[in-house]
Amino acid sequence: MEASIVDLISFNNSKFYLKRDDLLSREFSGNKARKFYYYLQNDFPNIKKIISHGSSQSNAMYSLSVLTKMRGWEFDYFVDHIPSYLKDNPHGNYFYALKNGMNIICGDLPKEFKSDELFIPEGGRVDKSEFGIKILAEEINSFMQDQIFDIFLPSGTGTTALFLQAHLNVKVYTTPCVGDESYLKKQFLELNSNIKEHPTILNLDKKYHFGKLYREFFEIWIELKKQTNIEFDLLYDPKGWLTMLKHKDKLKNPILYIHQGGLIGNESMLKRYNRKFNENY
Ligand SMILES: *Cc1c(COP(=O)(O)O)cnc(C)c1O
């Protein structure tokens, strides 16, 4: 995997640097490619199958389907249920993961795994993800050289933000998109008990629920596309950008925003947004 590029973009009359992990490689890109890089690079002579679980539209599910296809492994993915609309009209992460050979199974995870099976927890929340995120930090370090930047990225489990902060000497800022600030703090604590080494959490006043649709999210996503010609993700980036813009005066250094991919997931989000707000993007 080659280093992803950094673009200089202009939004609402301010300049931002943008780390284009969405362009990392054609198939295996974005945040989950960084997190699963360990499983692409290392030898697993006895492994024939990956087992994971989560939602039927997750970015992690899709990226694991790419990984297992590249490695010639089987892929069993366990879900609680598949929405009937999705089953009847396969699209987005679900569609492409099936195309890559994923076996999707409605039901409980097996209690035990065989010796040729490797279990990866939901969303890639594992210490193994440090391997690929450290490489992202090294790329950022070589981009920054001696200049100081403020790093910003929106968080789900917070794994990426935490490991980035661990391998960077500049401040990493983030905002919780799944759960609230106390959930994110708990996630950080599980990976590192030293709060001095945690990323800095910034918030908006309004509470948002993960995966729900909000007009202001759709509006900033449209505006970003208009002004920068870049497509951002619809699940995490709208809250990321709104939060970063709100706290912009606090961030004294040039800002490097991490574009973490997730664009295949946009297919399903965009269908929902267009239906809800009667648009046609
Ligand atoms: C998974 C994901 C995130 C969140 O990453 P965490 O390490 O769980 O915080 C953010 N953006 C995109 C596009 C993702 O796929």
Coordinates of C-alpha atoms and ligand atoms in Angstrom, one line a residue:
M1 CA 0.0 0.0 0.0
E2 CA 1.4 3.4 -1.0
A3 CA 1.0 6.4 1.2
S4 CA -2.2 8.3 0.6
I5 CA -1.9 11.9 -0.7
V6 CA -2.6 15.1 1.1
D7 CA -4.7 17.8 -0.6
L8 CA -5.0 21.5 0.2
I9 CA -8.7 22.4 0.0
S10 CA -10.7 25.5 0.6
F11 CA -14.0 25.5 2.4
N12 CA -16.1 28.5 3.6
N13 CA -13.0 30.7 2.9
S14 CA -10.7 28.7 5.1
K15 CA -7.9 26.3 4.1
F16 CA -7.6 22.8 5.2
Y17 CA -5.2 20.0 4.5
L18 CA -7.0 16.7 3.7
K19 CA -5.4 13.3 4.1
R20 CA -7.0 11.2 1.3
D21 CA -7.4 7.8 2.8
D22 CA -10.4 7.5 0.6
L23 CA -8.0 7.1 -2.3
L24 CA -5.6 4.7 -0.5
S25 CA -6.2 2.0 -3.2
R26 CA -9.0 1.2 -5.6
E27 CA -10.5 -1.7 -3.6
F28 CA -9.0 -1.6 -0.1
S29 CA -9.3 1.9 1.2
G30 CA -10.4 4.1 4.0
N31 CA -10.3 3.7 7.7
K32 CA -11.0 -0.1 7.7
A33 CA -8.2 -0.7 5.3
R34 CA -5.8 0.8 7.8
K35 CA -7.4 -1.2 10.6
F36 CA -7.3 -4.5 8.8
Y37 CA -3.8 -3.9 7.2
Y38 CA -2.3 -6.3 9.8
Y39 CA -4.3 -9.1 8.3
L40 CA -3.2 -8.3 4.8
Q41 CA 0.5 -8.1 5.6
N42 CA 1.1 -10.9 8.0
D43 CA 1.3 -14.7 7.4
F44 CA -1.5 -16.8 8.7
P45 CA -0.6 -20.2 7.3
N46 CA -3.4 -22.1 9.1
I47 CA -6.2 -19.7 8.6
K48 CA -8.9 -20.5 6.0
K49 CA -11.8 -18.4 7.3
I50 CA -12.5 -15.0 8.9
I51 CA -15.5 -14.7 11.2
S52 CA -17.0 -11.4 12.2
H53 CA -20.3 -9.8 13.1
G54 CA -22.1 -6.4 13.1
S55 CA -24.7 -4.6 11.0
S56 CA -25.7 -5.6 7.5
Q57 CA -24.5 -2.2 6.1
S58 CA -21.2 -1.7 7.9
N59 CA -18.0 -0.4 6.3
A60 CA -16.0 -3.0 8.3
M61 CA -18.1 -5.8 6.7
Y62 CA -17.4 -4.6 3.2
S63 CA -13.6 -4.1 3.9
L64 CA -13.4 -7.6 5.4
S65 CA -15.0 -9.0 2.2
V66 CA -12.3 -7.3 0.2
L67 CA -9.6 -8.6 2.5
T68 CA -10.8 -12.2 2.5
K69 CA -11.2 -12.1 -1.3
M70 CA -7.6 -10.8 -1.7
R71 CA -6.3 -13.5 0.6
G72 CA -8.5 -16.4 -0.7
W73 CA -10.2 -16.9 2.7
E74 CA -13.8 -17.6 3.4
F75 CA -15.8 -15.0 5.2
D76 CA -18.7 -15.7 7.6
Y77 CA -20.5 -12.6 8.8
F78 CA -23.1 -12.8 11.5
V79 CA -26.0 -10.3 11.8
D80 CA -29.1 -9.9 14.0
H81 CA -31.3 -9.4 11.0
I82 CA -31.3 -8.1 7.4
P83 CA -33.8 -5.4 6.7
S84 CA -36.3 -6.7 4.1
Y85 CA -35.8 -3.5 1.9
L86 CA -32.1 -4.3 1.7
K87 CA -32.7 -8.0 1.0
D88 CA -35.1 -7.1 -1.8
N89 CA -32.8 -4.3 -3.2
P90 CA -29.2 -5.2 -2.4
H91 CA -27.0 -2.1 -2.5
G92 CA -24.0 -0.4 -0.9
N93 CA -21.7 -2.3 1.4
Y94 CA -24.1 -5.3 1.6
F95 CA -24.3 -5.7 -2.2
Y96 CA -20.5 -5.5 -2.8
A97 CA -19.7 -7.7 0.2
L98 CA -22.0 -10.4 -1.2
K99 CA -20.3 -9.9 -4.6
N100 CA -17.0 -10.5 -2.9
G101 CA -18.2 -13.9 -1.6
M102 CA -19.3 -13.1 1.9
N103 CA -21.6 -15.6 3.6
I104 CA -24.1 -13.6 5.6
I105 CA -25.7 -15.5 8.5
C106 CA -28.6 -14.4 10.6
G107 CA -28.1 -15.7 14.1
D108 CA -25.7 -15.9 17.0
L109 CA -21.9 -16.0 16.7
P110 CA -20.5 -19.5 17.4
K111 CA -19.3 -20.0 21.0
E112 CA -16.0 -21.4 19.8
F113 CA -13.9 -21.1 16.7
K114 CA -12.0 -23.8 14.9
S115 CA -8.2 -23.6 14.6
D116 CA -8.4 -22.5 11.0
E117 CA -10.8 -19.7 11.8
L118 CA -9.9 -16.1 12.8
F119 CA -12.4 -14.0 14.7
I120 CA -12.4 -10.2 14.2
P121 CA -14.7 -8.3 16.6
E122 CA -17.3 -5.8 15.3
G123 CA -15.9 -2.7 13.6
G124 CA -12.3 -3.9 13.9
R125 CA -12.0 -2.8 17.5
V126 CA -8.8 -4.7 18.2
D127 CA -5.3 -4.0 19.3
K128 CA -4.1 -5.4 15.9
S129 CA -5.5 -2.2 14.3
E130 CA -2.6 -0.3 15.8
F131 CA -0.3 -1.9 13.1
G132 CA -2.0 0.0 10.2
I133 CA -2.9 3.1 12.1
K134 CA 0.8 3.5 13.1
I135 CA 1.6 3.5 9.4
L136 CA -1.0 6.3 8.9
A137 CA 0.7 8.2 11.7
E138 CA 4.1 7.8 10.1
E139 CA 2.7 9.1 6.8
I140 CA 1.3 12.2 8.6
N141 CA 4.6 12.7 10.4
S142 CA 6.6 12.7 7.1
F143 CA 4.0 15.1 5.6
M144 CA 4.2 17.6 8.6
Q145 CA 8.1 17.6 8.7
D146 CA 8.8 20.3 11.3
Q147 CA 5.6 22.2 11.1
I148 CA 2.9 21.8 13.8
F149 CA -0.6 20.8 12.7
D150 CA -3.9 20.1 14.5
I151 CA -5.2 16.7 13.4
F152 CA -9.0 16.2 13.2
L153 CA -11.0 13.1 12.5
P154 CA -14.5 11.9 13.6
S155 CA -14.7 8.8 15.8
G156 CA -16.8 5.7 16.0
T157 CA -15.1 3.3 18.4
G158 CA -12.3 5.9 18.8
T159 CA -9.6 3.3 18.0
T160 CA -8.2 5.3 15.1
A161 CA -8.0 8.6 17.0
L162 CA -6.4 6.9 20.0
F163 CA -3.7 5.1 18.1
L164 CA -3.0 8.1 16.0
Q165 CA -2.5 10.2 19.1
A166 CA -0.2 7.5 20.5
H167 CA 2.1 7.8 17.4
L168 CA 2.0 11.6 16.8
N169 CA 3.6 14.5 18.7
V170 CA 0.9 16.9 17.7
K171 CA -2.7 17.1 19.1
V172 CA -5.4 14.9 17.7
Y173 CA -9.0 16.2 18.0
T174 CA -12.1 14.2 17.5
T175 CA -15.8 14.1 18.1
P176 CA -18.0 11.1 19.0
C177 CA -20.4 9.9 16.3
V178 CA -21.5 6.7 17.9
G179 CA -22.6 7.3 21.5
D180 CA -21.7 10.4 23.5
E181 CA -18.5 11.8 25.0
S182 CA -18.6 9.5 28.0
Y183 CA -18.9 6.4 25.7
L184 CA -15.9 7.6 23.7
K185 CA -13.9 8.3 26.9
K186 CA -14.6 4.7 28.0
Q187 CA -13.5 3.4 24.7
F188 CA -10.2 5.3 25.0
L189 CA -9.7 4.0 28.6
E190 CA -10.1 0.4 27.5
L191 CA -7.2 0.9 25.1
N192 CA -5.0 3.2 27.2
S193 CA -5.5 3.9 30.9
N194 CA -3.4 7.1 30.7
I195 CA -5.9 9.9 30.0
K196 CA -3.0 12.3 29.2
E197 CA -2.4 10.2 26.1
H198 CA -6.0 10.4 24.9
P199 CA -7.2 12.5 21.9
T200 CA -9.0 15.8 22.7
I201 CA -12.8 15.5 22.4
L202 CA -14.8 18.3 20.9
N203 CA -18.6 18.5 20.9
L204 CA -21.7 20.1 19.3
D205 CA -24.5 21.4 21.6
K206 CA -27.1 19.2 19.9
K207 CA -27.3 15.5 20.5
Y208 CA -27.1 13.3 17.4
H209 CA -27.9 9.6 17.0
F210 CA -25.7 7.4 14.9
G211 CA -27.2 6.5 11.5
K212 CA -30.1 8.9 11.8
L213 CA -30.7 11.6 9.2
Y214 CA -30.4 15.3 9.9
R215 CA -30.9 18.2 7.5
E216 CA -27.8 20.0 8.7
F217 CA -25.7 16.9 8.0
F218 CA -27.1 16.6 4.5
E219 CA -26.6 20.3 3.9
I220 CA -22.9 20.4 4.9
W221 CA -22.2 17.2 2.9
I222 CA -23.8 18.9 -0.2
E223 CA -21.8 22.1 0.5
L224 CA -18.5 20.2 0.9
K225 CA -19.1 18.5 -2.4
K226 CA -20.0 21.8 -4.1
Q227 CA -17.0 23.7 -2.8
T228 CA -14.3 21.0 -2.8
N229 CA -15.5 18.6 -5.5
I230 CA -14.8 15.8 -2.9
E231 CA -17.3 13.3 -1.7
F232 CA -17.2 12.8 2.0
D233 CA -18.9 10.0 4.0
L234 CA -22.5 10.6 5.2
L235 CA -22.2 8.8 8.6
Y236 CA -19.2 10.4 10.3
D237 CA -18.0 13.4 8.2
P238 CA -21.0 15.7 8.6
K239 CA -20.7 15.7 12.4
G240 CA -16.9 15.9 12.0
W241 CA -17.0 19.0 9.8
L242 CA -19.7 20.7 11.8
T243 CA -17.7 20.2 15.0
M244 CA -14.4 21.2 13.5
L245 CA -15.9 24.4 12.1
K246 CA -17.6 25.3 15.4
H247 CA -14.3 25.0 17.3
K248 CA -12.1 26.4 14.5
D249 CA -10.9 29.4 16.6
K250 CA -9.5 27.0 19.2
L251 CA -7.4 25.2 16.7
K252 CA -4.5 27.5 16.2
N253 CA -2.4 25.5 13.8
P254 CA -3.1 24.5 10.2
I255 CA -5.7 21.7 10.3
L256 CA -5.2 18.3 8.8
Y257 CA -8.5 16.5 8.4
I258 CA -8.4 12.7 7.8
H259 CA -10.8 11.5 5.1
Q260 CA -11.5 8.0 6.2
G261 CA -13.3 6.7 3.2
G262 CA -16.6 4.9 3.6
L263 CA -18.0 6.0 0.3
I264 CA -19.6 2.7 -0.7
G265 CA -21.7 3.0 2.4
N266 CA -22.9 6.4 1.0
E267 CA -25.0 4.5 -1.5
S268 CA -27.5 3.4 1.1
M269 CA -27.3 6.7 3.1
L270 CA -27.8 8.7 0.0
K271 CA -30.9 6.7 -0.9
R272 CA -32.3 7.4 2.6
Y273 CA -31.4 11.1 2.5
N274 CA -32.9 11.7 -1.0
R275 CA -36.1 10.0 0.0
K276 CA -36.4 11.9 3.3
F277 CA -35.6 15.4 1.9
N278 CA -37.0 14.8 -1.6
E279 CA -33.6 15.5 -3.2
N280 CA -31.8 13.8 -6.0
Y281 CA -28.0 13.7 -5.2
Ligands
LIG1 C1 -15.1 3.1 10.9 C2 -15.1 4.5 10.4 C3 -14.8 5.6 11.3 C4 -14.6 5.4 12.8 O1 -13.4 4.8 13.1 P1 -13.1 4.4 14.6 O2 -11.7 3.9 14.6 O3 -14.1 3.3 15.0 O4 -13.3 5.6 15.5 C5 -14.9 6.8 10.7 N1 -15.1 7.0 9.4 C6 -15.3 6.0 8.6 C7 -15.6 6.3 7.1 C8 -15.3 4.7 9.1 O5 -15.5 3.6 8.2

